[in-house]
GROMACS .gro file of C-alpha atoms in nm:
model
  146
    1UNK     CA    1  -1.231   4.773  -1.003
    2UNK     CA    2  -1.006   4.642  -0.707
    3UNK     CA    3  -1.247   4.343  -0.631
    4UNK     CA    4  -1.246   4.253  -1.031
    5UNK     CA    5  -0.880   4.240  -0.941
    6UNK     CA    6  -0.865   4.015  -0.656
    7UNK     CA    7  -1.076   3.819  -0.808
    8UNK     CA    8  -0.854   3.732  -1.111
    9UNK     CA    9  -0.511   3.719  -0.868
   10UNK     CA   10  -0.782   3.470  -0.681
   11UNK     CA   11  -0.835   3.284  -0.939
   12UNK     CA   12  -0.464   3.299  -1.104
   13UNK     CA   13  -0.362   3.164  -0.743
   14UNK     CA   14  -0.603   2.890  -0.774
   15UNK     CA   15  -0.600   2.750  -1.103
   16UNK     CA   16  -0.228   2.561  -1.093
   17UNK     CA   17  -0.314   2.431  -0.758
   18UNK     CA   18  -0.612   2.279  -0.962
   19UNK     CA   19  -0.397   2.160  -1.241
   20UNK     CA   20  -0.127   2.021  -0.990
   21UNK     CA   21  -0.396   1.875  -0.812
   22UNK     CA   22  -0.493   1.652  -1.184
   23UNK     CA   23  -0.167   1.613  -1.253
   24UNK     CA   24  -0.141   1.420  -0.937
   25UNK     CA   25  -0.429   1.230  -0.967
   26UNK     CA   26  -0.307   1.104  -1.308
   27UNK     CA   27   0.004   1.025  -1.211
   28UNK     CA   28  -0.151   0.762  -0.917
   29UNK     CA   29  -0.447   0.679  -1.177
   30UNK     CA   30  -0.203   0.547  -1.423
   31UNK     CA   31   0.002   0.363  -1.140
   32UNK     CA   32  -0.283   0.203  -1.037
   33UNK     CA   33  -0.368   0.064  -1.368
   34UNK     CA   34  -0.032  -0.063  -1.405
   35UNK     CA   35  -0.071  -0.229  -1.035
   36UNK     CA   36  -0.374  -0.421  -1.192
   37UNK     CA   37  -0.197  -0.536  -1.455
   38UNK     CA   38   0.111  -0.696  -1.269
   39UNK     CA   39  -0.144  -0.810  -1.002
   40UNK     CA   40  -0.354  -0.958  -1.277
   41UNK     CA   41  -0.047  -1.109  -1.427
   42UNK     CA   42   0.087  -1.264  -1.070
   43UNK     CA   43  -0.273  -1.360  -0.953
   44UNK     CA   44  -0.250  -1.164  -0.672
   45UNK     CA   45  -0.589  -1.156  -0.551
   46UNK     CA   46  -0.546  -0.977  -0.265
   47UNK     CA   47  -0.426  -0.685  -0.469
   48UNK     CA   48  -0.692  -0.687  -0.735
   49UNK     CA   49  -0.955  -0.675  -0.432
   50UNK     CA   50  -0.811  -0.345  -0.324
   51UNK     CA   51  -0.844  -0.206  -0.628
   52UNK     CA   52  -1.180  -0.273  -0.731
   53UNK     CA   53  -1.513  -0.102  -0.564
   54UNK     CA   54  -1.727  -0.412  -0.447
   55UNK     CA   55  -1.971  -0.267  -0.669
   56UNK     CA   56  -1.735  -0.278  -0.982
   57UNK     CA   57  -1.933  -0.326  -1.295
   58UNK     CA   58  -1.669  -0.524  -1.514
   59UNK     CA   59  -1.751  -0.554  -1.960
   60UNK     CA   60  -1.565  -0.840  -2.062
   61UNK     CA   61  -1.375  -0.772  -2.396
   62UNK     CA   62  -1.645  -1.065  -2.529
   63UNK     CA   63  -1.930  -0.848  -2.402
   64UNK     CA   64  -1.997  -1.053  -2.100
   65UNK     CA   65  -2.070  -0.883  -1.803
   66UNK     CA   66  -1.938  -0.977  -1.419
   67UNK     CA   67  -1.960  -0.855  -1.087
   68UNK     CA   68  -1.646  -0.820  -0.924
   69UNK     CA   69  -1.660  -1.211  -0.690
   70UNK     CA   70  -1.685  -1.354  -1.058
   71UNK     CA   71  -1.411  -1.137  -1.175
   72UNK     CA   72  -1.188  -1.266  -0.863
   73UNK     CA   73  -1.316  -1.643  -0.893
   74UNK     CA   74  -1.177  -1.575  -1.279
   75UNK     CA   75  -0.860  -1.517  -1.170
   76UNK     CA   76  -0.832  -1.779  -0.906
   77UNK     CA   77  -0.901  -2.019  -1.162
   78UNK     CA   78  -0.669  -2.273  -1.230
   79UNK     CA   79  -0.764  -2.352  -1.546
   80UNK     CA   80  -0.713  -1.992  -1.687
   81UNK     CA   81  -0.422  -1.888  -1.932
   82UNK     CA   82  -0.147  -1.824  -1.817
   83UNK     CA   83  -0.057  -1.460  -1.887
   84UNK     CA   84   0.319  -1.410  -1.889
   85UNK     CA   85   0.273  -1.049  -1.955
   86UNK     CA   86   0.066  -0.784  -1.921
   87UNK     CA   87   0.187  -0.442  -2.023
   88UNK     CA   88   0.002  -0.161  -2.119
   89UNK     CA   89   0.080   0.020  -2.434
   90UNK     CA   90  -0.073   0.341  -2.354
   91UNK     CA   91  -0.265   0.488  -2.073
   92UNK     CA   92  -0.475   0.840  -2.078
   93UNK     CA   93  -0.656   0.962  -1.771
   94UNK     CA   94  -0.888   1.233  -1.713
   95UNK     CA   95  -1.018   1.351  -1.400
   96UNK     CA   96  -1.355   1.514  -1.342
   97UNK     CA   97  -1.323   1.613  -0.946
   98UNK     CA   98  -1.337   1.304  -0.762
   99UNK     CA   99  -1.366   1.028  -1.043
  100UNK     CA  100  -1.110   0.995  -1.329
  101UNK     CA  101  -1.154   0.810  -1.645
  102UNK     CA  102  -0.863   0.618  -1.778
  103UNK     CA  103  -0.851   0.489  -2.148
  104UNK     CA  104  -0.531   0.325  -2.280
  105UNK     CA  105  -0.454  -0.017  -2.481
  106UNK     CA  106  -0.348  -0.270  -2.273
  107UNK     CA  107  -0.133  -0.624  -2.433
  108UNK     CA  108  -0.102  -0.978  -2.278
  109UNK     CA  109   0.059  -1.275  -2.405
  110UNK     CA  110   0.041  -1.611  -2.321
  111UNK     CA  111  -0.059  -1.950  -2.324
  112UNK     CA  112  -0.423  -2.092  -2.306
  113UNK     CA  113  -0.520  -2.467  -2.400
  114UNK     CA  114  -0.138  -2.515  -2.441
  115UNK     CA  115  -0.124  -2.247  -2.726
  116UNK     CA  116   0.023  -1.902  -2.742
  117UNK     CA  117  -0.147  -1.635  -2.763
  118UNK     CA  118  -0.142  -1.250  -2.798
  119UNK     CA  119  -0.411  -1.007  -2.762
  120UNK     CA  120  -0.462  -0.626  -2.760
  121UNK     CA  121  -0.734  -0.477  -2.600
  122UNK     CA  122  -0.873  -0.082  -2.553
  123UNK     CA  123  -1.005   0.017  -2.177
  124UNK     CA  124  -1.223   0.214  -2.033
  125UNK     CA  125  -1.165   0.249  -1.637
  126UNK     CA  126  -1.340   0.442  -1.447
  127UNK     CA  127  -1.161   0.514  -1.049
  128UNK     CA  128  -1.390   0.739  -0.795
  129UNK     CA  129  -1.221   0.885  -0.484
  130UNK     CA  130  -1.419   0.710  -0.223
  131UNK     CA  131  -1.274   0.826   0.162
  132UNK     CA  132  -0.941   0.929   0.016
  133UNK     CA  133  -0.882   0.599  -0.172
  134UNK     CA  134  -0.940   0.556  -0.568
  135UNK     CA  135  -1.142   0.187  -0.657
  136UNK     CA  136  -1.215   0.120  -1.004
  137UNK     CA  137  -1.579   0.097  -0.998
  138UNK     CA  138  -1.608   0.046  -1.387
  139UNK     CA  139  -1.354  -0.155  -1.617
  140UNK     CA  140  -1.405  -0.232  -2.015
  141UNK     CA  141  -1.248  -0.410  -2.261
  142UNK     CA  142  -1.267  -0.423  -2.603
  143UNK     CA  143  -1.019  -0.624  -2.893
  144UNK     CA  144  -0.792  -0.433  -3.106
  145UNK     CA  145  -0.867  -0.594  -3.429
  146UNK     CA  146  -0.515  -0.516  -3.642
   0.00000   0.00000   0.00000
């Protein structure tokens, strides 16, 4: 009877470490996200590469696929809308050990071909602890049709 016991004080002890634990990694999950966007927003290339595995598998909200140098290239280019914001609406994460899965809506507004625009999109990211660092190695996008 005393080692059925310890064994639930054990696991009484454990189990908000655990939750702390998740709600950490959530909290830094859903900063990252919002690092992507403003990095996304700015350009900031440098930043985006951190963030992303170099394997990243990226689902374009038209269904196109890229790799993560065609993703960046994207970006770079000159001839891309200018997004004047990016701002997500809502963000969810849940972790499974060492990978988390965020889902959210993201919205960006700007101009493309001279016209303003606005778009809503739902993600699906999914971040992986790799060496004490969390990369996105899996990003999807799909419209929010009103």
């Amino acid at each position: 009877m005393k080692a059925v016991s310890l064994l639930v004080v054990i696991a009484a002890l454990l189990a908000p470490v655990s939750a702390q634990d998740d709600s950490q990694v959530v909290s830094k999950i859903v900063a990252l996200e919002k690092a992507w966007n403003q990095a996304y927003k700015f350009r900031d290339l440098k930043a985006i590469d951190a963030l992303l595995d170099d394997g990243l598998v990226l689902v374009n909200d038209d269904g196109s696929l890229q790799a993560k140098g065609v993703f960046l290239a994207s970006v770079r280019d000159s001839k891309a809308a200018d997004d004047q914001q990016v701002t997500p609406e809502s963000i969810s994460v849940h972790v499974f050990g060492g990978v988390a899965v965020a889902t959210g809506v993201f919205r960006i507004k700007g101009v493309e071909g001279g016209k303003s625009f606005a778009r809503r999109n739902r993600f699906v990211d999914t971040w992986v602890n790799k060496g004490g660092s969390w990369v996105c190695v899996s990003a999807s996008a799909t419209p929010v049709l009103h």
